[in-house]
């Protein structure tokens, strides 16, 4: 294990060129602290997702990333020796990595962003005092400490398994050696650990096994919001499933919104989806659908408790409900262009925007964060919002995410990130994903406006038996 030479790099918060904030408490630093394996990184990332979702530009700076970067010149893998509290040179290297992360937190806030999350251990009073002095007294930012604690041996064992599986520190290491190394690393930290009992700092202590929360001196809009978000965080490994409804009659005709029923192919997808999930025998499976007919019909064969949730209804298109894109261009060309210019924020007259849908589904997201084995059957725009949340998508990316019909999606937690998988079932359907056109001006031609509209059927039902009744076009 290579170490830095004492005196090779000066200890102390290095000069950053960052001056004291012109507006006191213009930004907030959330400093994570606690022993390894207590869920700090999961909590930090969950908070970052919720804060960004609600318009607070937030970024997590992980000290472990800076530590690995400091080690790169030596070409050595991380080992428990680096964390020995009695090794002066190694302690100095870890202190430098911590200060690198602190510097980038300050730079993030100085650039006009709202919140920086310092994902660190900060197991000693001296470390916490240094963090508070730098951010609060020197730079004028608000500081909130969040200490993660856990004494449950079962939870700790699961957390350690997650670390060994997903942490870059143990990538490529022999599993037995990695397990022993992690145990020694935790033991080193335990030797230095001083529980956070200081009464002078705003702080939250959360037991990540029981989710019990204690607070001290917590005030301010961001800090109280964080306190509320912590109640919906779960750090246990979990899996969620998502599906759009089966193809509807409106999908076939290229129409948006409405409360259309399933097409014949959509009915076959509903049967296939039920067959698939019933065969999977997912323990304690629950199903959430919207209150519209096409999602309820899609999920009806799945053998699991079902709830119909209004928050999962499709984005309401207002005066454009039941229109095709061609009809929107014909009757409301200016509105159609405005929506293409800013699809995230555009609100249909007497309808909703993606921003409205994001706010509407937030309680559902809060439930999903702490749930396991839930199947959500909903609609394109709503699922873009929910899945995009778990994948840390920027809001501007949500309206253009591909969430295809006749496909169920599985997302599984992997440490503080999620793995996304698509499972296409073999039933044909139309494509409803419309990309952003190049020309979004209000004086564009109809051809320019409609160039990205996916094909749909404005003709008799292609799978209809002759003489079996009116075509879809005639029905609508």
Coordinates of C-alpha atoms in Angstrom, one line a residue:
X1 CA 0.0 0.0 0.0
X2 CA 1.6 3.3 -1.1
X3 CA 1.2 6.3 1.1
X4 CA 2.0 10.0 0.8
X5 CA 5.1 11.3 2.4
X6 CA 4.5 13.5 5.4
X7 CA 4.8 17.1 4.4
X8 CA 4.4 16.4 0.7
X9 CA 1.0 18.1 0.5
X10 CA 0.0 20.7 3.0
X11 CA -2.7 19.8 5.4
X12 CA -5.5 22.3 5.9
X13 CA -8.3 23.5 3.7
X14 CA -6.4 24.6 0.6
X15 CA -6.8 28.0 -1.0
X16 CA -9.8 27.9 -3.3
X17 CA -10.2 31.4 -4.5
X18 CA -13.7 31.3 -3.2
X19 CA -14.7 34.3 -1.2
X20 CA -17.3 34.6 1.4
X21 CA -20.8 34.4 0.1
X22 CA -22.3 37.9 -0.6
X23 CA -25.6 36.7 0.8
X24 CA -25.3 35.0 4.1
X25 CA -26.7 31.4 4.0
X26 CA -27.2 31.7 0.2
X27 CA -26.5 27.9 0.0
X28 CA -26.8 24.8 2.2
X29 CA -24.2 22.1 2.8
X30 CA -25.6 18.8 4.0
X31 CA -22.7 16.9 5.6
X32 CA -23.2 13.1 6.0
X33 CA -21.4 11.4 8.9
X34 CA -21.2 8.0 10.6
X35 CA -19.5 4.7 10.4
X36 CA -19.1 2.7 7.1
X37 CA -22.1 0.5 6.2
X38 CA -24.7 2.7 7.8
X39 CA -26.4 3.8 4.6
X40 CA -24.9 7.3 4.3
X41 CA -24.4 7.2 0.5
X42 CA -27.9 5.8 -0.1
X43 CA -29.4 8.5 2.1
X44 CA -27.3 11.2 0.4
X45 CA -28.3 10.1 -3.1
X46 CA -32.0 9.7 -2.2
X47 CA -31.9 13.3 -0.8
X48 CA -30.2 14.6 -3.9
X49 CA -32.9 13.0 -6.1
X50 CA -35.8 14.5 -4.1
X51 CA -34.1 18.0 -3.8
X52 CA -33.3 18.1 -7.5
X53 CA -36.9 16.9 -8.3
X54 CA -38.2 19.9 -6.4
X55 CA -36.1 22.4 -8.1
X56 CA -33.1 22.7 -5.8
X57 CA -29.9 22.2 -7.8
X58 CA -28.1 19.6 -5.7
X59 CA -24.9 17.6 -6.1
X60 CA -23.3 14.9 -4.0
X61 CA -19.5 15.0 -3.5
X62 CA -18.3 11.6 -2.3
X63 CA -15.0 11.7 -0.4
X64 CA -14.4 8.1 -1.5
X65 CA -14.1 9.3 -5.1
X66 CA -11.6 11.9 -4.2
X67 CA -9.6 9.4 -2.1
X68 CA -9.4 7.0 -5.0
X69 CA -8.3 9.9 -7.2
X70 CA -5.5 10.7 -4.7
X71 CA -4.3 7.1 -4.9
X72 CA -4.2 6.9 -8.7
X73 CA -0.6 8.2 -9.0
X74 CA 0.6 5.3 -6.8
X75 CA -1.2 2.6 -8.8
X76 CA -2.4 0.9 -5.7
X77 CA -5.8 -0.5 -4.8
X78 CA -7.5 0.7 -1.6
X79 CA -6.9 -1.5 1.4
X80 CA -7.8 -1.2 5.1
X81 CA -4.3 0.1 5.9
X82 CA -5.3 3.4 4.5
X83 CA -7.9 3.8 7.3
X84 CA -5.7 3.1 10.3
X85 CA -6.1 6.1 12.6
X86 CA -2.5 5.6 14.0
X87 CA -0.8 6.0 10.6
X88 CA 0.0 9.7 10.2
X89 CA 0.7 9.7 6.4
X90 CA -2.4 7.7 5.5
X91 CA -4.6 9.9 7.8
X92 CA -3.1 12.9 6.0
X93 CA -4.1 11.5 2.6
X94 CA -7.6 10.9 3.7
X95 CA -7.8 14.4 5.1
X96 CA -6.7 15.8 1.8
X97 CA -9.3 13.8 0.0
X98 CA -12.0 15.2 2.4
X99 CA -10.8 18.7 1.8
X100 CA -10.8 18.2 -2.0
X101 CA -14.5 17.3 -1.7
X102 CA -15.2 20.3 0.6
X103 CA -13.5 22.6 -2.0
X104 CA -15.8 21.2 -4.8
X105 CA -18.8 21.6 -2.5
X106 CA -17.9 25.3 -2.1
X107 CA -17.3 25.8 -5.8
X108 CA -20.7 24.2 -6.6
X109 CA -22.5 26.7 -4.3
X110 CA -20.4 29.6 -5.4
X111 CA -21.5 28.9 -9.0
X112 CA -25.1 29.7 -7.9
X113 CA -26.4 26.2 -7.0
X114 CA -28.6 25.6 -4.0
X115 CA -27.3 22.6 -2.1
X116 CA -24.1 20.6 -1.8
X117 CA -24.0 17.2 -0.1
X118 CA -20.7 16.1 1.4
X119 CA -20.8 12.3 1.6
X120 CA -18.1 11.6 4.2
X121 CA -17.7 9.7 7.4
X122 CA -16.7 12.6 9.7
X123 CA -16.5 10.3 12.7
X124 CA -14.6 12.7 15.0
X125 CA -15.6 15.9 16.6
X126 CA -12.5 17.6 15.1
X127 CA -13.6 16.7 11.6
X128 CA -17.1 18.0 12.1
X129 CA -15.7 21.2 13.6
X130 CA -13.5 21.8 10.6
X131 CA -16.4 21.3 8.2
X132 CA -18.6 23.7 10.1
X133 CA -15.9 26.3 10.4
X134 CA -15.1 26.2 6.7
X135 CA -18.6 26.3 5.3
X136 CA -20.4 28.4 8.0
X137 CA -17.9 30.7 9.6
X138 CA -15.6 31.2 6.6
X139 CA -18.0 31.1 3.6
X140 CA -21.3 31.9 5.2
X141 CA -23.3 28.9 4.1
X142 CA -25.8 27.0 6.2
X143 CA -24.7 23.6 7.4
X144 CA -26.8 20.6 8.3
X145 CA -25.2 17.4 9.6
X146 CA -26.9 14.1 9.1
X147 CA -25.5 11.2 11.1
X148 CA -26.5 7.7 10.0
X149 CA -26.4 5.0 12.8
X150 CA -27.3 1.3 12.8
X151 CA -26.8 -1.5 15.4
X152 CA -29.0 -4.1 13.7
X153 CA -26.6 -7.0 12.8
X154 CA -28.9 -8.2 10.0
X155 CA -29.2 -4.8 8.4
X156 CA -25.4 -4.3 8.8
X157 CA -24.7 -7.6 7.1
X158 CA -26.9 -6.7 4.2
X159 CA -25.3 -3.3 3.9
X160 CA -21.8 -4.8 3.9
X161 CA -22.8 -7.1 1.1
X162 CA -24.0 -4.1 -0.9
X163 CA -20.6 -2.4 -0.4
X164 CA -18.7 -5.5 -1.4
X165 CA -20.8 -5.9 -4.5
X166 CA -21.0 -2.3 -5.8
X167 CA -18.2 -0.2 -4.2
X168 CA -15.3 0.6 -6.5
X169 CA -12.9 0.0 -3.6
X170 CA -13.5 -3.8 -4.0
X171 CA -13.9 -4.1 -7.7
X172 CA -11.9 -7.1 -8.9
X173 CA -10.7 -8.1 -5.4
X174 CA -10.9 -11.7 -4.3
X175 CA -14.3 -11.9 -2.4
X176 CA -12.8 -13.5 0.7
X177 CA -10.0 -10.9 0.9
X178 CA -12.5 -8.1 0.2
X179 CA -14.7 -9.2 3.1
X180 CA -11.8 -9.4 5.5
X181 CA -10.5 -6.0 4.3
X182 CA -13.9 -4.3 4.9
X183 CA -14.2 -5.8 8.4
X184 CA -10.7 -4.3 9.3
X185 CA -11.7 -1.0 7.7
X186 CA -14.8 -0.7 9.8
X187 CA -12.8 -1.7 12.9
X188 CA -10.3 1.2 12.2
X189 CA -13.2 3.6 12.0
X190 CA -14.8 2.3 15.2
X191 CA -11.5 3.1 17.1
X192 CA -11.8 6.7 16.1
X193 CA -15.6 7.1 16.3
X194 CA -17.1 9.8 18.4
X195 CA -20.9 9.8 18.2
X196 CA -22.3 13.2 17.2
X197 CA -23.6 14.6 20.5
X198 CA -22.6 18.2 19.9
X199 CA -25.5 20.5 20.7
X200 CA -24.0 23.5 18.8
X201 CA -24.7 22.3 15.2
X202 CA -28.0 21.8 13.3
X203 CA -28.1 18.0 13.0
X204 CA -30.3 15.0 12.3
X205 CA -29.6 11.5 13.5
X206 CA -31.3 8.7 11.6
X207 CA -31.3 5.0 12.5
X208 CA -31.3 3.4 9.1
X209 CA -32.6 0.1 10.6
X210 CA -35.6 1.5 12.3
X211 CA -35.8 4.9 10.5
X212 CA -36.2 6.6 13.9
X213 CA -35.1 10.2 13.6
X214 CA -33.8 12.7 16.2
X215 CA -33.2 16.4 15.5
X216 CA -31.4 19.3 17.0
X217 CA -31.5 23.0 16.0
X218 CA -33.1 22.2 12.6
X219 CA -34.6 25.3 10.9
X220 CA -34.8 26.8 7.5
X221 CA -36.8 25.8 4.4
X222 CA -34.3 23.4 2.9
X223 CA -33.4 21.8 6.3
X224 CA -37.1 21.2 7.2
X225 CA -37.7 19.8 3.7
X226 CA -34.8 17.4 4.1
X227 CA -36.3 16.3 7.5
X228 CA -39.6 15.5 5.7
X229 CA -37.9 13.6 2.9
X230 CA -36.0 11.4 5.3
X231 CA -39.2 9.9 6.4
X232 CA -39.8 8.3 3.0
X233 CA -36.3 7.0 2.4
X234 CA -35.6 3.3 2.4
X235 CA -32.1 1.9 2.0
X236 CA -33.0 -1.8 1.8
X237 CA -32.4 -3.4 -1.6
X238 CA -35.7 -3.3 -3.6
X239 CA -37.1 -3.9 -7.0
X240 CA -39.9 -2.1 -8.8
X241 CA -41.8 -2.9 -12.0
X242 CA -43.5 -0.6 -14.5
X243 CA -45.7 -1.0 -17.5
X244 CA -47.8 1.2 -19.7
X245 CA -51.3 0.1 -20.4
X246 CA -51.8 -2.2 -23.4
X247 CA -52.3 -0.5 -26.7
X248 CA -55.5 1.5 -26.6
X249 CA -57.9 2.5 -29.4
X250 CA -56.6 6.1 -29.1
X251 CA -53.0 4.8 -29.6
X252 CA -54.0 3.1 -32.8
X253 CA -55.5 6.4 -34.1
X254 CA -52.7 8.6 -32.9
X255 CA -54.8 10.5 -30.4
X256 CA -53.7 11.7 -27.0
X257 CA -55.4 11.6 -23.6
X258 CA -58.9 10.5 -23.1
X259 CA -60.3 7.3 -21.4
X260 CA -60.1 4.9 -24.3
X261 CA -60.5 1.2 -24.0
X262 CA -57.9 -1.3 -25.1
X263 CA -57.5 -2.4 -28.7
X264 CA -57.6 -6.1 -29.5
X265 CA -53.8 -6.1 -29.4
X266 CA -53.9 -4.3 -26.1
X267 CA -56.2 -7.0 -24.7
X268 CA -53.7 -9.6 -25.7
X269 CA -50.9 -7.7 -24.0
X270 CA -53.0 -7.6 -20.8
X271 CA -53.3 -11.4 -20.9
X272 CA -49.6 -11.8 -21.6
X273 CA -48.7 -9.5 -18.8
X274 CA -50.8 -11.3 -16.3
X275 CA -49.5 -14.7 -17.5
X276 CA -45.9 -13.4 -17.1
X277 CA -46.3 -11.9 -13.6
X278 CA -48.4 -14.7 -12.2
X279 CA -45.7 -17.2 -13.3
X280 CA -43.0 -15.1 -11.7
X281 CA -44.6 -15.6 -8.3
X282 CA -43.1 -12.3 -6.9
X283 CA -43.6 -12.4 -3.1
X284 CA -46.0 -9.8 -1.7
X285 CA -46.6 -8.2 -5.1
X286 CA -48.8 -5.2 -5.2
X287 CA -50.3 -3.4 -8.2
X288 CA -50.9 0.3 -8.6
X289 CA -52.8 1.5 -11.6
X290 CA -54.3 4.9 -12.7
X291 CA -58.1 5.3 -12.5
X292 CA -58.5 5.2 -16.3
X293 CA -60.0 2.2 -18.0
X294 CA -57.0 1.1 -20.1
X295 CA -54.7 0.7 -17.1
X296 CA -57.3 -1.1 -15.0
X297 CA -58.0 -3.5 -17.8
X298 CA -54.3 -4.1 -18.4
X299 CA -53.7 -5.2 -14.8
X300 CA -56.9 -7.0 -14.1
X301 CA -55.5 -10.5 -14.6
X302 CA -52.5 -10.0 -12.3
X303 CA -53.0 -12.0 -9.2
X304 CA -52.1 -9.4 -6.6
X305 CA -53.9 -6.7 -4.5
X306 CA -54.6 -3.7 -6.7
X307 CA -55.1 0.0 -6.0
X308 CA -56.4 2.6 -8.5
X309 CA -54.6 5.9 -7.8
X310 CA -55.7 9.2 -9.4
X311 CA -52.2 10.5 -9.2
X312 CA -51.2 7.9 -11.8
X313 CA -53.6 9.2 -14.4
X314 CA -52.1 10.4 -17.7
X315 CA -51.0 14.0 -18.1
X316 CA -54.3 15.9 -19.0
X317 CA -54.1 17.5 -22.4
X318 CA -56.9 20.1 -21.7
X319 CA -58.5 21.4 -25.0
X320 CA -56.4 18.8 -26.9
X321 CA -57.8 15.8 -25.2
X322 CA -58.8 13.2 -27.8
X323 CA -57.0 15.0 -30.7
X324 CA -54.3 13.6 -32.9
X325 CA -51.1 15.5 -33.5
X326 CA -52.4 16.3 -37.0
X327 CA -55.5 17.8 -35.5
X328 CA -53.5 19.8 -32.9
X329 CA -51.5 21.3 -35.7
X330 CA -54.6 22.1 -37.7
X331 CA -56.6 23.7 -34.9
X332 CA -54.0 24.9 -32.5
X333 CA -50.7 25.4 -34.5
X334 CA -49.3 28.0 -32.1
X335 CA -50.0 25.9 -29.0
X336 CA -48.4 22.9 -30.7
X337 CA -45.3 24.9 -31.5
X338 CA -45.1 26.4 -28.0
X339 CA -45.2 22.8 -26.6
X340 CA -42.3 21.7 -28.8
X341 CA -40.3 24.7 -27.7
X342 CA -40.5 23.7 -24.0
X343 CA -42.3 20.4 -23.5
X344 CA -41.3 20.3 -19.8
X345 CA -43.0 23.5 -18.8
X346 CA -45.7 23.9 -21.4
X347 CA -49.2 23.6 -20.0
X348 CA -52.1 22.6 -22.2
X349 CA -55.0 25.2 -22.0
X350 CA -57.2 23.8 -19.2
X351 CA -54.8 21.0 -18.9
X352 CA -51.4 20.1 -17.4
X353 CA -47.7 20.3 -18.0
X354 CA -44.9 17.8 -17.2
X355 CA -44.0 20.0 -14.2
X356 CA -47.6 19.5 -13.0
X357 CA -47.4 15.8 -13.5
X358 CA -44.1 15.7 -11.6
X359 CA -45.7 17.4 -8.6
X360 CA -48.7 15.2 -8.8
X361 CA -46.8 11.9 -8.7
X362 CA -44.5 12.9 -5.8
X363 CA -46.5 11.0 -3.2
X364 CA -46.3 7.9 -5.3
X365 CA -42.6 8.3 -5.6
X366 CA -42.3 8.7 -1.9
X367 CA -44.1 5.4 -1.4
X368 CA -42.0 3.6 -4.1
X369 CA -38.8 4.7 -2.4
X370 CA -39.5 2.5 0.6
X371 CA -41.4 -0.3 -1.2
X372 CA -40.5 -3.6 -2.8
X373 CA -42.1 -5.6 -5.5
X374 CA -44.7 -3.1 -6.7
X375 CA -46.0 -3.2 -10.3
X376 CA -47.1 0.3 -11.5
X377 CA -49.4 0.3 -14.6
X378 CA -49.7 3.8 -15.8
X379 CA -49.2 6.1 -18.8
X380 CA -46.3 7.4 -21.0
X381 CA -45.8 10.8 -19.5
X382 CA -46.4 9.7 -15.9
X383 CA -44.0 6.8 -16.2
X384 CA -41.4 9.0 -17.8
X385 CA -41.5 11.1 -14.6
X386 CA -41.4 8.3 -12.1
X387 CA -38.7 6.2 -13.9
X388 CA -36.7 9.3 -14.6
X389 CA -36.7 10.1 -10.9
X390 CA -35.0 6.9 -10.0
X391 CA -32.5 7.2 -12.9
X392 CA -31.5 10.7 -11.8
X393 CA -32.6 12.2 -15.1
X394 CA -32.7 15.9 -15.5
X395 CA -36.2 17.4 -15.8
X396 CA -35.6 18.5 -19.4
X397 CA -34.9 14.8 -20.3
X398 CA -38.2 13.5 -19.0
X399 CA -40.5 14.4 -21.9
X400 CA -38.4 12.5 -24.4
X401 CA -37.7 9.3 -22.5
X402 CA -38.7 6.1 -24.4
X403 CA -41.3 4.2 -22.5
X404 CA -42.6 1.8 -25.2
X405 CA -46.0 0.0 -25.2
X406 CA -46.2 -3.7 -24.6
X407 CA -43.0 -3.7 -22.5
X408 CA -42.6 -4.1 -18.8
X409 CA -39.7 -2.4 -17.1
X410 CA -37.8 -3.5 -14.0
X411 CA -35.6 -1.2 -11.9
X412 CA -33.5 -2.7 -9.2
X413 CA -31.4 -0.9 -6.6
X414 CA -27.7 -1.4 -6.7
X415 CA -26.1 0.5 -3.9
X416 CA -27.2 4.1 -4.3
X417 CA -28.0 3.7 -8.1
X418 CA -30.6 1.7 -10.0
X419 CA -30.3 -0.8 -12.8
X420 CA -32.9 -0.5 -15.7
X421 CA -34.1 -3.5 -17.7
X422 CA -36.7 -3.7 -20.5
X423 CA -38.8 -6.9 -21.2
X424 CA -40.7 -6.7 -24.5
X425 CA -43.6 -9.1 -24.7
X426 CA -44.3 -10.5 -28.2
X427 CA -47.5 -8.6 -29.1
X428 CA -47.3 -6.0 -31.8
X429 CA -48.3 -2.4 -31.2
X430 CA -47.9 1.1 -32.5
X431 CA -45.1 3.4 -31.5
X432 CA -46.2 6.5 -29.6
X433 CA -42.8 8.2 -28.9
X434 CA -42.6 11.5 -30.7
X435 CA -39.2 13.2 -30.8
X436 CA -38.6 16.9 -30.7
X437 CA -38.7 18.4 -34.2
X438 CA -35.9 20.5 -35.4
X439 CA -38.1 23.5 -36.3
X440 CA -40.2 24.6 -33.3
X441 CA -41.1 28.1 -34.5
X442 CA -44.7 29.3 -34.5
X443 CA -44.6 30.0 -38.2
X444 CA -43.3 26.6 -39.3
X445 CA -45.1 24.5 -41.9
X446 CA -47.4 21.6 -41.0
X447 CA -44.8 19.3 -42.5
X448 CA -42.1 20.6 -40.2
X449 CA -44.4 20.3 -37.2
X450 CA -45.5 16.8 -38.0
X451 CA -42.1 15.3 -39.2
X452 CA -41.5 13.3 -36.0
X453 CA -45.1 12.0 -35.5
X454 CA -44.9 8.2 -35.4
X455 CA -47.0 6.2 -37.8
X456 CA -50.6 5.4 -36.7
X457 CA -53.7 4.1 -38.4
X458 CA -56.1 6.6 -39.8
X459 CA -57.6 3.8 -41.8
X460 CA -59.9 0.8 -41.0
X461 CA -58.7 -1.4 -38.2
X462 CA -56.0 -3.6 -39.8
X463 CA -56.8 -6.7 -37.6
X464 CA -60.6 -6.3 -37.8
X465 CA -62.6 -9.2 -39.2
X466 CA -64.8 -8.1 -42.2
X467 CA -68.4 -7.4 -41.2
X468 CA -67.6 -7.5 -37.4
X469 CA -68.8 -3.9 -36.8
X470 CA -67.6 -0.3 -37.2
X471 CA -64.0 0.5 -37.7
X472 CA -62.0 2.4 -35.0
X473 CA -62.2 5.5 -37.2
X474 CA -66.0 5.1 -37.4
X475 CA -66.3 4.5 -33.7
X476 CA -64.5 7.8 -32.9

